[in-house]
CSV table of C-alpha atoms in Angstrom, one decimal:
chain,number,residue,atom,x,y,z
O,65,MET,CA,17.2,-147.9,-79.1
O,66,GLU,CA,15.9,-147.5,-75.4
O,67,LYS,CA,13.8,-144.4,-74.9
O,68,VAL,CA,14.6,-142.1,-71.9
O,69,ASN,CA,12.0,-142.2,-69.2
O,70,ILE,CA,11.1,-138.4,-68.9
O,71,ASN,CA,9.0,-139.0,-65.8
O,72,SER,CA,11.8,-140.7,-64.0
O,73,ILE,CA,14.0,-137.7,-64.6
O,74,THR,CA,11.4,-135.1,-63.5
O,75,GLY,CA,10.2,-137.0,-60.7
O,76,LYS,CA,12.5,-138.9,-58.5
O,77,ASN,CA,15.6,-137.0,-59.6
O,78,ARG,CA,14.1,-133.6,-59.8
O,79,PRO,CA,15.5,-132.3,-56.6
O,80,LEU,CA,19.0,-133.6,-57.7
O,81,LEU,CA,18.7,-131.8,-61.2
O,82,LEU,CA,17.4,-128.7,-60.0
O,83,SER,CA,19.8,-128.4,-57.1
O,84,SER,CA,22.8,-129.0,-59.4
O,85,ILE,CA,21.5,-126.5,-62.0
O,86,LEU,CA,20.9,-123.8,-59.4
O,87,ILE,CA,24.4,-124.2,-57.7
O,88,LEU,CA,26.3,-124.2,-61.0
O,89,VAL,CA,24.4,-121.4,-62.5
O,90,GLY,CA,24.7,-119.3,-59.3
O,91,ALA,CA,28.5,-120.0,-59.5
O,92,ILE,CA,28.7,-118.8,-63.0
O,93,ILE,CA,26.7,-115.7,-62.3
O,94,ILE,CA,28.9,-114.8,-59.3
O,95,ILE,CA,32.3,-114.9,-61.1
O,96,PRO,CA,32.4,-111.1,-61.9
O,97,TYR,CA,31.2,-110.0,-58.5
O,98,GLY,CA,34.2,-110.7,-56.1
O,99,ASP,CA,35.6,-107.2,-56.0
O,100,PHE,CA,33.5,-105.7,-53.1
O,101,GLN,CA,35.1,-102.4,-53.3
O,102,GLN,CA,33.1,-101.6,-56.4
O,103,PRO,CA,29.8,-99.9,-55.6
O,104,GLY,CA,26.8,-102.3,-56.4
O,105,THR,CA,29.0,-105.3,-56.6
O,106,VAL,CA,27.8,-106.8,-53.3
O,107,ILE,CA,24.1,-106.6,-54.3
O,108,LYS,CA,24.9,-108.6,-57.5
O,109,PHE,CA,26.9,-111.0,-55.3
O,110,TRP,CA,23.9,-111.6,-53.0
O,111,ILE,CA,21.6,-112.3,-56.1
O,112,ALA,CA,24.0,-115.0,-57.3
O,113,ILE,CA,24.5,-116.5,-53.7
O,114,SER,CA,20.7,-116.6,-53.4
O,115,ILE,CA,20.5,-118.7,-56.4
O,116,MET,CA,23.3,-121.1,-55.0
O,117,SER,CA,21.5,-121.1,-51.6
O,118,LEU,CA,18.3,-122.1,-53.2
O,119,GLY,CA,20.1,-125.0,-54.7
O,120,PHE,CA,21.6,-125.9,-51.5
O,121,ILE,CA,18.3,-125.9,-49.6
O,122,ILE,CA,16.7,-128.2,-52.4
O,123,SER,CA,19.7,-130.6,-51.9
O,124,TRP,CA,18.5,-131.3,-48.4
O,125,THR,CA,15.7,-133.2,-49.9
O,126,ILE,CA,17.9,-135.4,-52.2
O,127,LYS,CA,17.4,-139.0,-51.4
O,128,SER,CA,20.1,-140.7,-53.6
O,129,ILE,CA,23.0,-139.5,-55.8
O,130,ASN,CA,25.6,-141.5,-57.6
O,131,SER,CA,29.3,-140.9,-57.2
O,132,ALA,CA,30.0,-139.5,-60.8
O,133,TRP,CA,27.2,-136.8,-60.4
O,134,PHE,CA,28.2,-135.9,-56.9
O,135,TRP,CA,31.9,-135.3,-57.8
O,136,SER,CA,31.2,-133.8,-61.1
O,137,VAL,CA,29.0,-130.9,-59.5
O,138,THR,CA,31.3,-130.5,-56.4
O,139,ILE,CA,34.4,-130.2,-58.5
O,140,LEU,CA,32.9,-128.0,-61.3
O,141,ALA,CA,31.5,-125.5,-58.9
O,142,ARG,CA,34.8,-124.9,-57.2
O,143,LEU,CA,36.6,-124.8,-60.8
O,144,ILE,CA,34.1,-122.2,-61.8
O,145,LEU,CA,35.0,-119.7,-59.2
O,146,ILE,CA,38.7,-119.7,-59.7
O,147,PRO,CA,38.6,-116.8,-61.9
O,148,MET,CA,36.6,-114.7,-59.2
O,149,GLU,CA,38.2,-111.9,-57.5
O,150,ALA,CA,39.5,-113.2,-54.2
O,151,GLY,CA,39.0,-111.5,-50.9
O,152,ASN,CA,41.9,-109.4,-49.5
O,153,ASP,CA,43.2,-111.8,-47.2
O,154,ILE,CA,44.8,-113.7,-50.0
O,155,TRP,CA,47.3,-110.7,-50.6
O,156,ARG,CA,48.7,-111.2,-47.2
O,157,TYR,CA,49.1,-114.8,-47.9
O,158,LEU,CA,51.0,-114.1,-51.0
O,159,TRP,CA,53.1,-111.4,-49.4
O,160,GLU,CA,54.1,-113.5,-46.4
O,161,GLY,CA,55.2,-116.2,-48.5
O,162,TYR,CA,56.9,-114.0,-50.9
O,163,ILE,CA,59.1,-112.1,-48.2
O,164,GLN,CA,60.0,-115.5,-46.6
O,165,ASN,CA,61.7,-116.4,-49.8
O,166,LEU,CA,63.5,-113.1,-49.7
O,167,GLY,CA,64.8,-114.1,-46.3
O,168,PHE,CA,62.5,-112.0,-44.2
O,169,SER,CA,60.3,-113.3,-41.3
O,170,PRO,CA,56.6,-112.2,-41.3
O,171,TYR,CA,56.4,-112.3,-37.6
O,172,ASP,CA,59.3,-109.7,-37.4
O,173,LEU,CA,58.3,-107.2,-40.0
O,174,ALA,CA,54.8,-106.0,-40.8
O,175,PRO,CA,54.0,-105.4,-44.6
O,176,ASN,CA,54.6,-101.6,-44.2
O,177,ALA,CA,58.1,-102.0,-42.6
O,178,VAL,CA,60.8,-99.7,-44.0
O,179,GLU,CA,63.1,-102.7,-44.5
O,180,LEU,CA,60.5,-104.1,-47.2
O,181,ILE,CA,59.9,-101.0,-49.1
O,182,PRO,CA,62.3,-101.9,-52.0
O,183,TYR,CA,60.4,-105.4,-52.4
O,184,ARG,CA,57.0,-104.2,-52.6
O,185,THR,CA,54.9,-105.6,-55.5
O,186,GLU,CA,52.4,-104.1,-57.7
O,187,TRP,CA,49.5,-105.6,-55.4
O,188,TRP,CA,51.3,-104.5,-52.2
O,189,SER,CA,48.5,-101.8,-51.6
O,190,LEU,CA,45.9,-104.6,-51.6
O,191,ILE,CA,47.3,-106.1,-48.4
O,192,ASN,CA,45.0,-105.6,-45.3
O,193,HIS,CA,46.3,-104.3,-41.9
O,194,PRO,CA,49.6,-103.5,-43.4
O,195,ASP,CA,50.8,-102.2,-39.9
O,196,THR,CA,50.3,-105.7,-38.4
O,197,SER,CA,52.9,-108.6,-38.6
O,198,ALA,CA,51.8,-112.2,-39.2
O,199,ILE,CA,49.1,-113.7,-37.2
O,200,TYR,CA,48.9,-117.1,-38.8
O,201,PRO,CA,50.6,-120.0,-37.1
O,202,PRO,CA,54.0,-121.2,-38.4
O,203,LEU,CA,52.9,-124.3,-40.5
O,204,SER,CA,50.6,-121.9,-42.5
O,205,GLU,CA,53.5,-119.6,-43.1
O,206,LEU,CA,55.7,-122.4,-44.4
O,207,GLY,CA,52.8,-123.4,-46.7
O,208,PHE,CA,52.7,-119.8,-48.0
O,209,ARG,CA,56.3,-119.9,-48.6
O,210,LEU,CA,56.2,-123.0,-50.5
O,211,LEU,CA,53.4,-121.9,-52.8
O,212,ALA,CA,55.1,-118.4,-53.2
O,213,ALA,CA,58.3,-120.4,-54.2
O,214,ILE,CA,56.3,-122.0,-57.0
O,215,ASN,CA,54.6,-118.7,-58.1
O,216,PRO,CA,53.2,-116.0,-55.8
O,217,SER,CA,50.0,-115.9,-57.8
O,218,VAL,CA,46.2,-116.1,-56.8
O,219,LEU,CA,45.8,-119.1,-58.9
O,220,ILE,CA,48.3,-121.3,-57.2
O,221,PHE,CA,47.1,-120.4,-53.7
O,222,LYS,CA,43.4,-121.0,-54.8
O,223,LEU,CA,44.2,-124.5,-56.2
O,224,ALA,CA,46.0,-125.3,-52.9
O,225,PHE,CA,43.0,-124.4,-50.8
O,226,ILE,CA,40.5,-126.2,-53.3
O,227,LEU,CA,42.6,-129.2,-53.2
O,228,ALA,CA,42.3,-129.4,-49.3
O,229,ASP,CA,38.6,-128.6,-49.5
O,230,LEU,CA,38.1,-131.5,-52.0
O,231,GLY,CA,40.1,-133.6,-49.6
O,232,ILE,CA,37.7,-132.8,-46.9
O,233,CYS,CA,34.9,-134.1,-49.2
O,234,TRP,CA,36.8,-137.2,-49.8
O,235,LEU,CA,37.5,-138.0,-46.1
O,236,LEU,CA,33.7,-137.3,-45.1
O,237,SER,CA,32.8,-139.7,-48.1
O,238,ARG,CA,34.7,-142.5,-46.4
O,239,LYS,CA,32.4,-142.3,-43.3
O,240,PHE,CA,29.2,-141.0,-44.6
O,241,SER,CA,26.9,-141.4,-47.6
O,242,LEU,CA,27.1,-138.9,-50.4
O,243,GLU,CA,23.6,-137.6,-49.7
O,244,LYS,CA,24.8,-136.5,-46.2
O,245,ILE,CA,27.9,-134.9,-47.4
O,246,LEU,CA,26.0,-132.5,-49.6
O,247,ILE,CA,25.6,-130.2,-46.5
O,248,TYR,CA,29.3,-129.7,-46.7
O,249,ALA,CA,30.2,-130.3,-50.5
O,250,TRP,CA,27.4,-128.2,-52.0
O,251,ASN,CA,27.3,-125.5,-49.3
O,252,PRO,CA,27.4,-122.0,-50.9
O,253,LEU,CA,29.5,-120.8,-48.0
O,254,ILE,CA,32.1,-123.5,-48.4
O,255,ILE,CA,32.3,-123.0,-52.2
O,256,TYR,CA,32.7,-119.4,-52.0
O,257,SER,CA,35.0,-119.2,-49.2
O,258,PHE,CA,37.7,-121.4,-50.5
O,259,ALA,CA,37.2,-121.3,-54.3
O,260,GLY,CA,36.0,-117.8,-54.6
O,261,GLY,CA,37.2,-115.9,-51.7
O,262,GLY,CA,40.4,-117.6,-51.5
O,263,HIS,CA,40.5,-118.1,-47.7
O,264,TYR,CA,43.1,-120.7,-46.4
O,265,ASP,CA,40.8,-122.2,-43.6
O,266,SER,CA,40.4,-125.5,-45.7
O,267,TRP,CA,44.0,-126.2,-44.8
O,268,PHE,CA,43.3,-126.5,-41.1
O,269,ILE,CA,40.0,-128.2,-41.5
O,270,PHE,CA,41.4,-131.0,-43.5
O,271,PRO,CA,43.7,-132.5,-40.9
O,272,LEU,CA,41.0,-131.8,-38.2
O,273,VAL,CA,38.4,-134.0,-40.2
O,274,ALA,CA,41.1,-136.7,-40.7
O,275,ALA,CA,41.7,-136.6,-36.8
O,276,TRP,CA,38.2,-137.1,-36.3
O,277,LEU,CA,37.9,-140.2,-38.4
O,278,ALA,CA,41.1,-141.4,-36.6
O,279,PHE,CA,39.7,-140.9,-33.2
O,280,ASP,CA,36.5,-142.7,-34.1
O,281,ASN,CA,38.7,-145.7,-35.0
O,282,TYR,CA,40.7,-145.6,-31.8
O,283,ARG,CA,43.8,-144.5,-33.6
O,284,TRP,CA,44.8,-142.2,-30.8
O,285,TYR,CA,48.2,-141.2,-31.9
O,286,TRP,CA,47.4,-140.5,-35.4
O,287,SER,CA,44.4,-138.4,-34.2
O,288,SER,CA,46.7,-136.4,-31.8
O,289,PHE,CA,49.3,-135.8,-34.6
O,290,LEU,CA,46.7,-134.7,-37.1
O,291,ILE,CA,45.1,-132.3,-34.6
O,292,GLY,CA,48.7,-130.9,-33.9
O,293,ILE,CA,49.1,-130.2,-37.8
O,294,SER,CA,45.7,-128.3,-37.6
O,295,VAL,CA,46.8,-126.3,-34.7
O,296,ALA,CA,50.2,-125.5,-36.4
O,297,ILE,CA,48.0,-124.1,-39.3
O,298,LYS,CA,45.4,-122.3,-37.2
O,299,TRP,CA,45.4,-122.0,-33.4
O,300,MET,CA,41.7,-122.7,-32.8
O,301,SER,CA,42.2,-126.5,-32.8
O,302,LEU,CA,44.2,-126.6,-29.6
O,303,PRO,CA,41.5,-127.3,-27.2
O,304,ILE,CA,40.4,-130.2,-29.3
O,305,LEU,CA,43.9,-131.7,-28.8
O,306,CYS,CA,43.2,-131.4,-24.9
O,307,PHE,CA,40.0,-133.2,-25.5
O,308,VAL,CA,41.5,-136.2,-27.1
O,309,VAL,CA,44.3,-136.2,-24.4
O,310,TRP,CA,41.6,-136.4,-21.7
O,311,GLN,CA,39.6,-139.2,-23.4
O,312,LYS,CA,42.9,-141.2,-23.5
O,313,ILE,CA,42.9,-141.1,-19.9
O,314,LEU,CA,39.3,-142.1,-19.6
O,315,ASP,CA,39.6,-144.7,-22.3
O,316,LYS,CA,37.6,-147.6,-20.6
O,317,ASP,CA,38.1,-149.8,-23.8
O,318,GLU,CA,41.9,-149.8,-23.5
O,319,SER,CA,41.7,-150.9,-19.9
O,320,ASN,CA,39.6,-153.8,-21.0
O,321,THR,CA,42.0,-154.8,-23.8
O,322,ASN,CA,45.5,-153.4,-23.5
O,323,ASN,CA,45.6,-153.9,-19.8
O,324,ILE,CA,44.4,-157.3,-19.6
O,325,SER,CA,47.5,-158.6,-17.8
O,326,GLN,CA,47.1,-156.0,-15.1
O,327,ILE,CA,43.4,-156.8,-14.7
O,328,ASP,CA,44.4,-160.5,-14.2
O,329,GLU,CA,46.9,-159.4,-11.8
O,330,LEU,CA,44.0,-157.6,-10.0
O,331,ASN,CA,41.9,-160.7,-9.9
O,332,ARG,CA,44.7,-162.9,-8.7
O,333,THR,CA,45.3,-160.3,-5.9
O,334,ILE,CA,41.6,-160.6,-4.9
O,335,ASN,CA,41.6,-164.3,-4.9
O,336,LEU,CA,44.8,-164.8,-2.9
O,337,ALA,CA,44.1,-162.1,-0.4
O,338,LYS,CA,43.1,-163.7,2.9
O,339,ARG,CA,42.9,-160.6,4.9
O,340,GLU,CA,40.9,-157.3,4.1
O,341,GLN,CA,44.0,-155.1,4.6
O,342,LYS,CA,46.1,-157.0,2.2
O,343,LEU,CA,43.3,-156.8,-0.4
O,344,ARG,CA,42.9,-153.1,0.0
O,345,LEU,CA,46.8,-152.7,-0.4
O,346,GLY,CA,46.8,-154.7,-3.4
O,347,CYS,CA,44.0,-153.1,-5.1
O,348,THR,CA,45.2,-149.7,-4.3
O,349,LYS,CA,48.7,-150.4,-5.6
O,350,LEU,CA,47.4,-151.8,-9.0
O,351,THR,CA,45.0,-148.9,-9.4
O,352,TRP,CA,47.8,-146.4,-9.2
O,353,LYS,CA,49.9,-148.5,-11.5
O,354,ILE,CA,47.1,-148.3,-14.2
O,355,LEU,CA,46.6,-144.7,-13.6
O,356,TYR,CA,50.3,-143.9,-13.9
O,357,GLN,CA,50.5,-145.7,-17.3
O,358,LYS,CA,47.5,-143.9,-18.5
O,359,ILE,CA,48.8,-140.6,-17.6
O,360,LYS,CA,52.1,-141.4,-19.1
O,361,GLN,CA,50.3,-142.4,-22.4
O,362,ALA,CA,48.3,-139.1,-22.3
O,363,GLY,CA,51.5,-137.1,-21.9
O,364,PHE,CA,53.1,-138.8,-24.9
O,365,LEU,CA,49.9,-138.0,-26.9
O,366,LEU,CA,50.2,-134.4,-25.9
O,367,LEU,CA,53.7,-134.3,-27.0
O,368,ILE,CA,52.8,-135.8,-30.4
O,369,GLY,CA,50.1,-133.2,-30.8
O,370,LEU,CA,52.5,-130.4,-30.0
O,371,LEU,CA,55.2,-131.7,-32.3
O,372,PRO,CA,54.1,-130.2,-35.6
O,373,MET,CA,53.9,-126.7,-34.0
O,374,CYS,CA,57.3,-126.9,-32.3
O,375,ILE,CA,59.0,-128.2,-35.6
O,376,ALA,CA,57.4,-125.5,-37.7
O,377,ALA,CA,58.3,-122.8,-35.2
O,378,LEU,CA,61.9,-123.5,-35.3
O,379,ASN,CA,62.0,-121.8,-38.7
O,380,PHE,CA,60.9,-118.5,-37.0
O,381,CYS,CA,62.1,-118.8,-33.4
O,382,GLU,CA,65.6,-117.9,-32.0
O,383,PRO,CA,66.9,-118.2,-28.4
O,384,GLY,CA,65.0,-115.9,-26.2
O,385,LYS,CA,62.8,-114.6,-29.1
O,386,CYS,CA,59.7,-116.4,-30.4
O,387,SER,CA,56.9,-113.8,-31.1
O,388,LEU,CA,54.4,-115.6,-33.1
O,389,ILE,CA,51.4,-113.5,-32.2
O,390,PRO,CA,51.4,-109.6,-32.6
O,391,THR,CA,50.0,-109.0,-29.1
O,392,SER,CA,50.6,-105.3,-29.2
O,393,SER,CA,48.6,-104.8,-32.6
O,394,ASN,CA,45.4,-102.8,-32.1
O,395,PHE,CA,43.6,-105.4,-34.4
O,396,VAL,CA,44.5,-108.3,-32.0
O,397,VAL,CA,43.9,-106.3,-28.8
O,398,LYS,CA,40.5,-104.7,-29.6
O,399,GLY,CA,39.7,-105.6,-33.0
O,400,ARG,CA,35.9,-106.2,-33.7
O,401,SER,CA,33.9,-107.8,-36.6
O,402,ALA,CA,30.4,-109.1,-36.6
O,403,GLU,CA,30.7,-110.4,-32.9
O,404,PHE,CA,27.6,-111.5,-30.9
O,405,ILE,CA,28.3,-111.8,-27.2
O,406,PRO,CA,31.0,-109.1,-27.0
O,407,TYR,CA,28.6,-106.9,-28.6
O,408,LEU,CA,25.9,-107.6,-26.0
O,409,VAL,CA,28.6,-107.1,-23.4
O,410,SER,CA,29.5,-103.7,-24.9
O,411,LEU,CA,25.9,-102.6,-24.6
O,412,ILE,CA,26.3,-102.9,-20.8
O,413,SER,CA,30.0,-101.8,-20.7
O,414,GLU,CA,31.5,-99.9,-23.5
O,415,GLN,CA,34.9,-100.2,-21.7
O,416,SER,CA,34.8,-104.0,-22.6
O,417,THR,CA,35.6,-103.1,-26.4
O,418,GLN,CA,39.1,-102.2,-25.3
O,419,TYR,CA,39.9,-105.7,-24.0
O,420,ASN,CA,39.4,-108.8,-26.2
O,421,TRP,CA,41.4,-111.0,-23.8
O,422,ILE,CA,38.5,-111.1,-21.4
O,423,TYR,CA,36.6,-113.5,-23.6
O,424,GLY,CA,39.3,-116.0,-23.1
O,425,ILE,CA,37.9,-116.6,-19.5
O,426,PRO,CA,34.5,-117.8,-20.4
O,427,LEU,CA,36.0,-119.7,-23.3
O,428,ALA,CA,38.1,-121.6,-21.0
O,429,LEU,CA,35.3,-122.4,-18.7
O,430,GLY,CA,33.1,-123.6,-21.5
O,431,VAL,CA,35.9,-125.8,-23.0
O,432,GLY,CA,36.5,-127.2,-19.6
O,433,VAL,CA,32.9,-128.1,-19.1
O,434,LEU,CA,32.7,-129.7,-22.6
O,435,ILE,CA,35.8,-131.8,-21.9
O,436,TRP,CA,34.4,-133.1,-18.6
O,437,ASN,CA,30.9,-133.9,-20.1
O,438,THR,CA,31.5,-134.9,-23.8
O,439,HIS,CA,32.9,-138.0,-25.1
O,440,ARG,CA,32.3,-137.9,-28.9
O,441,PHE,CA,34.8,-136.0,-31.0
O,442,VAL,CA,32.2,-134.7,-33.4
O,443,ASN,CA,30.0,-133.4,-30.4
O,444,PHE,CA,33.0,-131.7,-28.7
O,445,ALA,CA,34.2,-130.1,-31.9
O,446,GLU,CA,30.8,-128.8,-33.0
O,447,SER,CA,30.0,-127.4,-29.5
O,448,TYR,CA,33.3,-125.9,-29.0
O,449,PHE,CA,33.4,-124.1,-32.2
O,450,PHE,CA,29.8,-122.8,-31.4
O,451,ILE,CA,31.1,-121.4,-28.0
O,452,LEU,CA,34.3,-120.0,-29.7
O,453,LEU,CA,32.5,-118.1,-32.5
O,454,THR,CA,29.8,-116.7,-30.3
O,455,LEU,CA,32.4,-115.4,-27.9
O,456,SER,CA,35.0,-114.2,-30.3
O,457,PRO,CA,35.2,-110.5,-30.8
O,458,ILE,CA,36.4,-111.0,-34.3
O,459,VAL,CA,34.3,-113.1,-36.6
O,460,HIS,CA,34.3,-113.1,-40.4
O,461,ALA,CA,31.8,-115.0,-42.6
O,462,TRP,CA,34.3,-117.8,-43.6
O,463,TYR,CA,34.8,-118.5,-39.9
O,464,PHE,CA,31.5,-120.6,-39.9
O,465,THR,CA,33.0,-123.1,-42.3
O,466,TRP,CA,34.7,-124.5,-39.3
O,467,LEU,CA,31.4,-125.9,-38.1
O,468,ILE,CA,30.1,-127.4,-41.4
O,469,PRO,CA,32.0,-130.7,-41.6
O,470,PHE,CA,30.5,-131.9,-38.3
O,471,ALA,CA,27.0,-131.0,-39.3
O,472,VAL,CA,27.3,-133.9,-41.8
O,473,ALA,CA,27.2,-136.3,-38.8
O,474,THR,CA,24.8,-134.2,-36.7
O,475,ARG,CA,22.5,-132.5,-39.2
O,476,ASN,CA,22.6,-129.4,-37.0
O,477,LEU,CA,19.9,-127.2,-38.0
O,478,GLY,CA,21.6,-124.1,-36.9
O,479,ILE,CA,24.8,-124.9,-39.0
O,480,LYS,CA,22.5,-125.3,-42.1
O,481,TRP,CA,20.8,-121.9,-41.5
O,482,VAL,CA,24.0,-120.0,-40.6
O,483,SER,CA,25.4,-121.3,-44.1
O,484,LEU,CA,22.9,-118.9,-45.6
O,485,SER,CA,22.4,-116.2,-42.9
O,486,THR,CA,26.2,-115.4,-42.9
O,487,PHE,CA,26.1,-113.6,-46.0
O,488,ILE,CA,24.5,-110.7,-44.2
O,489,TYR,CA,28.2,-110.1,-43.2
O,490,PHE,CA,28.9,-108.6,-46.7
O,491,ILE,CA,26.8,-105.7,-46.0
O,492,LEU,CA,30.0,-104.4,-44.2
O,493,THR,CA,31.8,-104.4,-47.6
O,494,TYR,CA,28.8,-103.0,-49.3
O,495,ARG,CA,28.7,-99.9,-47.1
O,496,GLN,CA,32.5,-99.7,-47.3
O,497,SER,CA,32.2,-99.5,-51.1
O,498,LEU,CA,30.0,-96.5,-50.5
O,499,GLY,CA,32.4,-94.7,-48.4
O,500,ASP,CA,31.2,-95.7,-45.0
O,501,ASN,CA,34.2,-97.5,-43.2
O,502,ASN,CA,32.4,-98.0,-39.9
O,503,TRP,CA,32.9,-101.9,-39.6
O,504,LEU,CA,29.9,-102.5,-37.5
O,505,LEU,CA,26.8,-104.2,-38.1
O,506,THR,CA,23.4,-102.7,-37.1
O,507,PRO,CA,21.5,-104.6,-34.2
O,508,MET,CA,18.9,-105.9,-36.8
O,509,GLU,CA,21.5,-107.1,-39.2
O,510,ARG,CA,23.6,-108.9,-36.2
O,511,TYR,CA,20.5,-110.6,-35.1
O,512,TRP,CA,19.7,-111.8,-38.6
O,513,LEU,CA,23.2,-113.1,-39.0
O,514,TRP,CA,23.4,-115.0,-35.5
O,515,LEU,CA,19.9,-116.0,-34.4
O,516,PRO,CA,19.4,-118.7,-37.1
O,517,LEU,CA,22.6,-120.5,-35.7
O,518,ILE,CA,21.8,-120.0,-32.2
O,519,ILE,CA,18.1,-121.1,-32.4
O,520,GLY,CA,18.8,-123.8,-34.8
O,521,PHE,CA,21.9,-125.1,-32.6
O,522,ILE,CA,19.9,-125.1,-29.4
O,523,TRP,CA,16.9,-126.9,-31.0
O,524,SER,CA,19.1,-129.5,-32.5
O,525,TYR,CA,20.8,-130.0,-29.2
O,526,LEU,CA,17.6,-130.4,-27.4
O,527,LYS,CA,16.5,-132.9,-30.1
O,528,TYR,CA,19.7,-134.9,-29.7
O,529,LYS,CA,19.2,-135.1,-26.0
O,530,LYS,CA,15.8,-136.2,-26.2
O,531,ASN,CA,16.7,-138.9,-28.8
O,532,LEU,CA,19.4,-139.9,-26.4
O,533,GLU,CA,17.2,-140.3,-23.4
O,534,SER,CA,14.6,-142.3,-25.5
O,535,SER,CA,17.3,-144.6,-26.8
O,536,LYS,CA,18.4,-145.3,-23.1
O,537,ILE,CA,14.9,-146.1,-21.9
O,538,ASN,CA,14.3,-148.4,-25.0
O,539,SER,CA,17.5,-150.1,-24.1
O,540,GLU,CA,16.6,-150.7,-20.5
O,541,LEU,CA,13.1,-151.9,-21.5
O,542,SER,CA,14.6,-154.4,-24.0
O,543,ARG,CA,16.8,-156.0,-21.1
C-alpha cells in the first residue's frame, strides 16, 4: 500500500489546507452569532469572522487547487451558515413577497399600513423601516413573490440567494482559474452576506457577471439583456447598460467585419472618383450611413436592456401611476449609513445631510468620464461601483460585495482589503444592542473602514496604468 507523503501535504499544500480549515472552522463558530440585537453577540461574531478572514488572507498564496477541493469548501462554507440568524432585511423580503400573494402591492402600502394589519405575521415586528414602502426594483419583488408562494421562510430565501452566489462562482470559473476565483468564492464578506446574512444582492450580481462574460465575447445583445435583468433586480446596474450601448457605437471590430460591404463601397467611391468634390461627397454620404446604422443598433441594444424592467413593472404600474421608488420617504431622502464623501461634505456643510439627491450630480459626471475613457467592461464596472459607493449617502457592509467579482480579474488590492475592513460596520449594531441607536460611525471607525479600499484601489489603479504604459513601450520597440 502506497504511503502518504506527509511532507507534500504540509509543504506545497499547506496554505490550501490551512486556509480551508480556518474558513470552515470560522463558519462553524459564527453560526450562533447572527442576532446582533443581543449584547455581546457582535464581539463573538468578529472573533469568528477574524478566523475566516485569516483563512481568506492565506488563500491569496495558494498556487494550485483541484476542482473537487475548491467546490467542496465553497459549497460547504455556505451550507454551514444557513442556520445562522439572518439580517433584518430578509424579513422585508418575506413580507413583500407574502403580501403580493394576498393581492397587495408593496409599492403602494408600507408594512405598517392599516390595510395590512389583519395579515401581520409573528415575525412582522422584525421588518425594518415599517413606514417605508418597497424600494427594490420590480423583478426582485416578483422573485420574492415566487419564493413566498413556495413558502415564506428564511430557509427558502437563503437557498435562492446561495444558488445565485454559487452561480457566480461557476460563471467566473469559465473565464478564470480556480486559484483566482478564491478572491470571490472564499471571501468571508461574500460567504456571510448571502449565506449568513441572507441579503439578496447575489441575484443582481449573477446576471451582471454573465453580462460581463457575454460582452468580452462580443455578444452584445445578450450582454445588454443580462444587464437589463440586473437593473430590474437592483437599480445600480443602469450606468453599465449605458456603457455597453456606447461601446456598441464605438465598436471598430464590427466596422471591419459586419460592414465589409460598406467599406468596399467606400473604396469603390475613392477609386472611381475623378474629382475632389465628388470624392468628399461620396465619403461623407457613406460615413453618415455607417453612423446611422450604428446608432440604430445602439438604440435597439438599449431597448433590449430596458425590456426586463418594463415587463416586470407591468405587474405594479397602472395608467398614470407607477411609483416604484418611495421618494417621499425620509430614509430615501436623507438616510445615512457608513457613508464616506457625504460625511466629509457634512463637516463643511451640515445642511447637506438633508439632501441625498445632490450626490447624483458628481456620480453622473463620474459615470460620463468613465464611459468616455473606458473600453473594458471589468474596468468600467469596478471603477463605477467604487465611485458609487464612495459617493453614496447610504452604505451597508454587503454593498461592497458588488466590487468583488471584478477583483478576480483585476486583483485589486483595495477590494481585497475592504473585504476585511468592512466588518467594522457592525460596530453600529453592537452599540445598538447596548441601547445606543445613533447610527453613525466615529471618524476613526469610518477611516478604518474606508481607507483600505481607497488606498488600495488607487495603488492598484496606478500600477495598472504603469503596466499599460510599459506594455505599449515594449510593443513599439518590438516593431
